[in-house]
Amino acid sequence: MLRTFTAGTSDERTLYRALGGRAVYVKRLLPVRLPDTCASCRFNNDTDCEEGYYGVRLYLTDQGEYMVGVCIQRMDLCVPVAELQKSGIVEEVQVFKDAEVRRLTSQYGAAA
């Protein structure tokens, strides 16, 4: 059995070896929230937030504009790709990911 985490996201996977050596991954979503974006969200509770922060997602609008989002339930949080750098999303995600790397390394040790 091998557990893997993607630091700064809700992704956790456990690898099992089935009969015949076949790899079987079981995915679990962890209750991860971005500290600023999710703090005042009406969905930020154990029943309404379906996925937590899983990662940055790219969407294409009906008008052909690419948008970046951090939540599958809050499309109002999406920003046009051209505005991503000044939106604060990049900084929040990077700071959060760095903190999660430190926390996971402290809790589970360095990755092999």
Coordinates of N, CA and C in Angstrom, one line a residue:
M1 N 0.9 -1.2 0.0 CA 0.0 0.0 0.0 C 0.9 1.2 0.0
L2 N 0.5 2.2 -0.8 CA 1.3 3.5 -0.9 C 0.3 4.6 -1.0
R3 N 0.4 5.6 0.0 CA -0.5 6.7 0.0 C 0.3 7.9 -0.6
T4 N -0.4 8.6 -1.5 CA 0.2 9.8 -2.1 C -0.7 11.0 -1.9
F5 N -0.1 12.2 -1.7 CA -0.9 13.4 -1.6 C -0.4 14.4 -2.6
T6 N -1.2 15.2 -3.1 CA -0.8 16.3 -3.9 C -0.9 17.6 -3.0
A7 N 0.2 18.1 -2.6 CA 0.3 19.2 -1.7 C -0.5 20.4 -2.2
G8 N -1.3 20.9 -1.4 CA -2.1 22.1 -1.8 C -3.4 21.8 -2.5
T9 N -3.8 20.5 -2.5 CA -5.0 20.2 -3.2 C -5.8 19.2 -2.3
S10 N -7.0 18.8 -2.7 CA -7.7 17.8 -1.9 C -7.5 16.4 -2.3
D11 N -6.5 16.2 -3.2 CA -6.2 14.9 -3.8 C -5.3 14.0 -2.9
E12 N -5.9 12.8 -2.5 CA -5.1 11.8 -1.8 C -5.4 10.5 -2.6
R13 N -4.4 9.7 -2.8 CA -4.6 8.4 -3.5 C -3.9 7.3 -2.7
T14 N -4.5 6.2 -2.7 CA -3.8 5.0 -2.1 C -3.7 3.9 -3.2
L15 N -2.5 3.4 -3.3 CA -2.2 2.4 -4.3 C -2.2 1.0 -3.6
Y16 N -3.0 0.1 -4.2 CA -3.1 -1.2 -3.7 C -2.6 -2.1 -4.8
R17 N -2.1 -3.3 -4.5 CA -1.7 -4.3 -5.5 C -2.8 -5.4 -5.4
A18 N -3.5 -5.6 -6.6 CA -4.5 -6.6 -6.6 C -3.9 -7.9 -7.0
L19 N -4.7 -8.9 -7.1 CA -4.2 -10.2 -7.6 C -3.6 -10.1 -8.9
G20 N -2.5 -10.8 -9.1 CA -1.8 -10.7 -10.4 C -0.9 -9.4 -10.5
G21 N -0.8 -8.6 -9.4 CA 0.1 -7.5 -9.4 C -0.5 -6.2 -10.0
R22 N -1.7 -6.3 -10.4 CA -2.4 -5.1 -11.0 C -2.5 -4.0 -10.0
A23 N -2.2 -2.7 -10.5 CA -2.2 -1.6 -9.6 C -3.7 -1.1 -9.6
V24 N -4.2 -0.8 -8.4 CA -5.5 -0.3 -8.2 C -5.4 1.0 -7.3
Y25 N -5.7 2.1 -7.8 CA -5.7 3.4 -7.0 C -7.1 3.7 -6.5
V26 N -7.1 4.1 -5.2 CA -8.4 4.5 -4.6 C -8.2 6.0 -4.3
K27 N -9.0 6.9 -4.9 CA -8.9 8.3 -4.7 C -9.9 8.8 -3.6
R28 N -9.4 9.7 -2.8 CA -10.2 10.3 -1.8 C -10.0 11.8 -1.8
L29 N -11.1 12.5 -1.6 CA -11.0 14.0 -1.6 C -10.9 14.4 -0.1
L30 N -9.8 15.2 0.1 CA -9.6 15.7 1.5 C -10.3 17.0 1.7
P31 N -10.7 17.4 2.9 CA -11.4 18.7 3.1 C -10.4 19.9 3.1
V32 N -9.9 20.2 1.9 CA -8.9 21.3 1.8 C -9.6 22.6 1.3
R33 N -9.3 23.7 1.9 CA -9.9 25.0 1.6 C -8.7 26.0 1.4
L34 N -8.9 26.9 0.4 CA -8.0 28.0 0.3 C -8.2 29.0 1.4
P35 N -7.2 29.5 2.1 CA -7.4 30.3 3.3 C -8.2 31.6 3.0
D36 N -8.0 32.3 1.9 CA -8.7 33.5 1.7 C -10.0 33.3 0.9
T37 N -9.8 32.6 -0.3 CA -11.0 32.4 -1.2 C -12.1 31.7 -0.5
C38 N -11.8 30.7 0.3 CA -12.9 29.9 0.8 C -13.4 30.3 2.2
A39 N -12.7 31.3 2.8 CA -13.0 31.7 4.2 C -14.4 32.1 4.4
S40 N -14.9 33.0 3.5 CA -16.3 33.5 3.6 C -17.3 32.9 2.7
C41 N -16.9 31.8 2.1 CA -17.8 31.2 1.1 C -19.0 30.5 1.8
R42 N -20.2 30.7 1.2 CA -21.4 30.1 1.8 C -21.4 28.5 1.8
F43 N -20.6 28.0 0.9 CA -20.5 26.5 0.8 C -19.4 25.9 1.7
N44 N -18.7 26.7 2.4 CA -17.5 26.3 3.2 C -18.0 25.6 4.5
N45 N -18.5 24.4 4.3 CA -18.9 23.6 5.5 C -18.8 22.1 5.0
D46 N -19.0 21.2 5.9 CA -18.8 19.8 5.6 C -19.9 19.2 4.7
T47 N -21.0 19.8 4.5 CA -22.1 19.2 3.7 C -22.2 19.9 2.3
D48 N -21.9 21.2 2.2 CA -22.2 21.9 1.0 C -21.0 22.0 0.0
C49 N -19.8 21.9 0.6 CA -18.6 22.0 -0.3 C -18.3 20.6 -0.9
E50 N -18.5 20.5 -2.1 CA -18.5 19.1 -2.7 C -17.0 18.6 -3.0
E51 N -16.1 19.5 -3.2 CA -14.7 19.0 -3.5 C -13.6 19.7 -2.8
G52 N -13.9 20.9 -2.2 CA -12.8 21.6 -1.6 C -11.9 22.2 -2.7
Y53 N -10.8 22.6 -2.4 CA -9.9 23.1 -3.4 C -9.1 21.9 -4.0
Y54 N -9.3 21.7 -5.2 CA -8.7 20.5 -5.9 C -7.5 21.0 -6.8
G55 N -7.6 22.2 -7.3 CA -6.6 22.7 -8.2 C -7.2 23.8 -9.1
V56 N -6.3 24.4 -9.8 CA -6.7 25.4 -10.7 C -7.3 24.7 -12.0
R57 N -8.4 25.2 -12.4 CA -9.1 24.7 -13.6 C -9.2 25.7 -14.7
L58 N -9.2 25.2 -15.9 CA -9.4 26.1 -17.1 C -10.7 25.8 -17.7
Y59 N -11.5 26.9 -18.0 CA -12.8 26.8 -18.6 C -12.8 27.6 -19.9
L60 N -13.7 27.2 -20.8 CA -13.9 28.0 -22.0 C -15.4 28.4 -22.0
T61 N -15.6 29.7 -22.1 CA -16.9 30.3 -22.1 C -17.6 30.1 -23.5
D62 N -18.9 30.3 -23.5 CA -19.6 30.2 -24.8 C -19.1 31.2 -25.8
Q63 N -18.5 32.3 -25.3 CA -18.0 33.3 -26.2 C -16.6 33.1 -26.6
G64 N -16.0 31.9 -26.2 CA -14.6 31.6 -26.6 C -13.5 32.1 -25.7
E65 N -13.9 32.7 -24.5 CA -12.9 33.2 -23.6 C -12.4 32.2 -22.6
Y66 N -11.1 32.0 -22.4 CA -10.6 31.1 -21.4 C -10.6 31.8 -20.1
M67 N -11.1 31.0 -19.1 CA -11.3 31.5 -17.7 C -10.6 30.5 -16.8
V68 N -10.0 31.0 -15.7 CA -9.4 30.2 -14.7 C -10.2 30.2 -13.4
G69 N -10.4 29.0 -12.8 CA -11.2 29.0 -11.6 C -10.6 28.1 -10.6
V70 N -11.0 28.2 -9.4 CA -10.5 27.4 -8.3 C -11.6 26.6 -7.5
C71 N -12.8 26.7 -8.0 CA -14.0 26.1 -7.4 C -14.9 25.5 -8.4
I72 N -15.4 24.3 -8.2 CA -16.4 23.8 -9.2 C -17.8 24.3 -8.9
Q73 N -18.0 24.9 -7.8 CA -19.3 25.4 -7.4 C -19.5 26.9 -7.5
R74 N -18.4 27.6 -7.6 CA -18.4 29.1 -7.6 C -17.8 29.6 -8.9
M75 N -18.6 29.5 -10.0 CA -18.1 30.1 -11.3 C -17.9 31.6 -11.2
D76 N -18.5 32.2 -10.2 CA -18.3 33.7 -10.1 C -16.8 34.0 -9.6
L77 N -16.1 33.0 -9.2 CA -14.7 33.2 -8.8 C -13.7 33.1 -10.0
C78 N -14.2 32.7 -11.1 CA -13.4 32.6 -12.3 C -12.9 33.9 -12.8
V79 N -11.7 34.0 -13.3 CA -11.2 35.2 -13.9 C -10.6 34.9 -15.3
P80 N -10.7 35.8 -16.2 CA -10.1 35.6 -17.5 C -8.6 35.3 -17.4
V81 N -8.1 34.4 -18.3 CA -6.7 34.1 -18.2 C -5.8 35.3 -18.2
A82 N -6.2 36.3 -19.0 CA -5.4 37.5 -19.1 C -5.3 38.3 -17.8
E83 N -6.2 38.1 -16.9 CA -6.3 38.8 -15.6 C -5.8 37.9 -14.5
L84 N -5.3 36.7 -14.8 CA -4.9 35.8 -13.7 C -3.8 36.3 -12.8
Q85 N -2.8 36.9 -13.5 CA -1.6 37.3 -12.7 C -1.9 38.4 -11.7
K86 N -2.9 39.3 -12.0 CA -3.2 40.4 -11.1 C -4.4 40.0 -10.2
S87 N -5.0 38.8 -10.3 CA -6.1 38.5 -9.5 C -5.9 38.1 -8.1
G88 N -4.6 37.7 -7.8 CA -4.3 37.2 -6.5 C -4.4 35.7 -6.3
I89 N -5.0 35.0 -7.3 CA -5.1 33.6 -7.2 C -3.8 32.9 -7.2
V90 N -2.9 33.3 -8.1 CA -1.6 32.7 -8.2 C -0.9 32.7 -6.8
E91 N -0.8 33.9 -6.2 CA -0.1 34.0 -5.0 C -0.8 33.2 -3.9
E92 N -2.1 33.2 -3.8 CA -2.8 32.5 -2.7 C -2.5 31.0 -2.9
V93 N -2.6 30.5 -4.1 CA -2.4 29.1 -4.3 C -0.9 28.7 -4.0
Q94 N 0.0 29.5 -4.4 CA 1.4 29.2 -4.2 C 1.8 29.2 -2.7
V95 N 1.3 30.2 -2.0 CA 1.5 30.3 -0.5 C 0.9 29.1 0.2
F96 N -0.3 28.7 -0.2 CA -1.0 27.6 0.4 C -0.3 26.3 0.1
K97 N 0.1 26.1 -1.2 CA 0.8 24.9 -1.5 C 2.1 24.7 -0.8
D98 N 2.9 25.8 -0.7 CA 4.1 25.8 0.1 C 3.9 25.4 1.6
A99 N 2.9 26.0 2.2 CA 2.5 25.6 3.5 C 2.1 24.2 3.7
E100 N 1.4 23.6 2.7 CA 1.0 22.2 2.7 C 2.2 21.3 2.5
V101 N 3.1 21.7 1.7 CA 4.3 20.9 1.5 C 5.1 20.8 2.9
R102 N 5.2 21.9 3.6 CA 5.8 21.9 4.9 C 5.0 21.0 5.9
R103 N 3.7 21.2 5.9 CA 2.9 20.4 6.8 C 3.0 18.9 6.6
L104 N 2.8 18.5 5.3 CA 2.9 17.1 4.9 C 4.2 16.5 5.2
T105 N 5.3 17.2 4.9 CA 6.6 16.8 5.1 C 6.9 16.6 6.6
S106 N 6.4 17.5 7.4 CA 6.5 17.4 8.9 C 5.7 16.2 9.4
Q107 N 4.5 16.0 8.8 CA 3.6 14.9 9.3 C 4.0 13.5 8.8
Y108 N 4.5 13.4 7.6 CA 4.7 12.1 7.0 C 6.2 11.9 6.6
G109 N 7.0 12.9 6.7 CA 8.4 12.8 6.3 C 8.6 13.1 4.8
A110 N 9.8 13.2 4.4 CA 10.1 13.6 3.0 C 9.7 12.5 2.1
A111 N 9.4 12.8 0.9 CA 9.0 11.8 -0.2 C 10.3 11.0 -0.5
A112 N 10.1 9.8 -0.8 CA 11.2 8.9 -1.2 C 11.5 9.0 -2.6

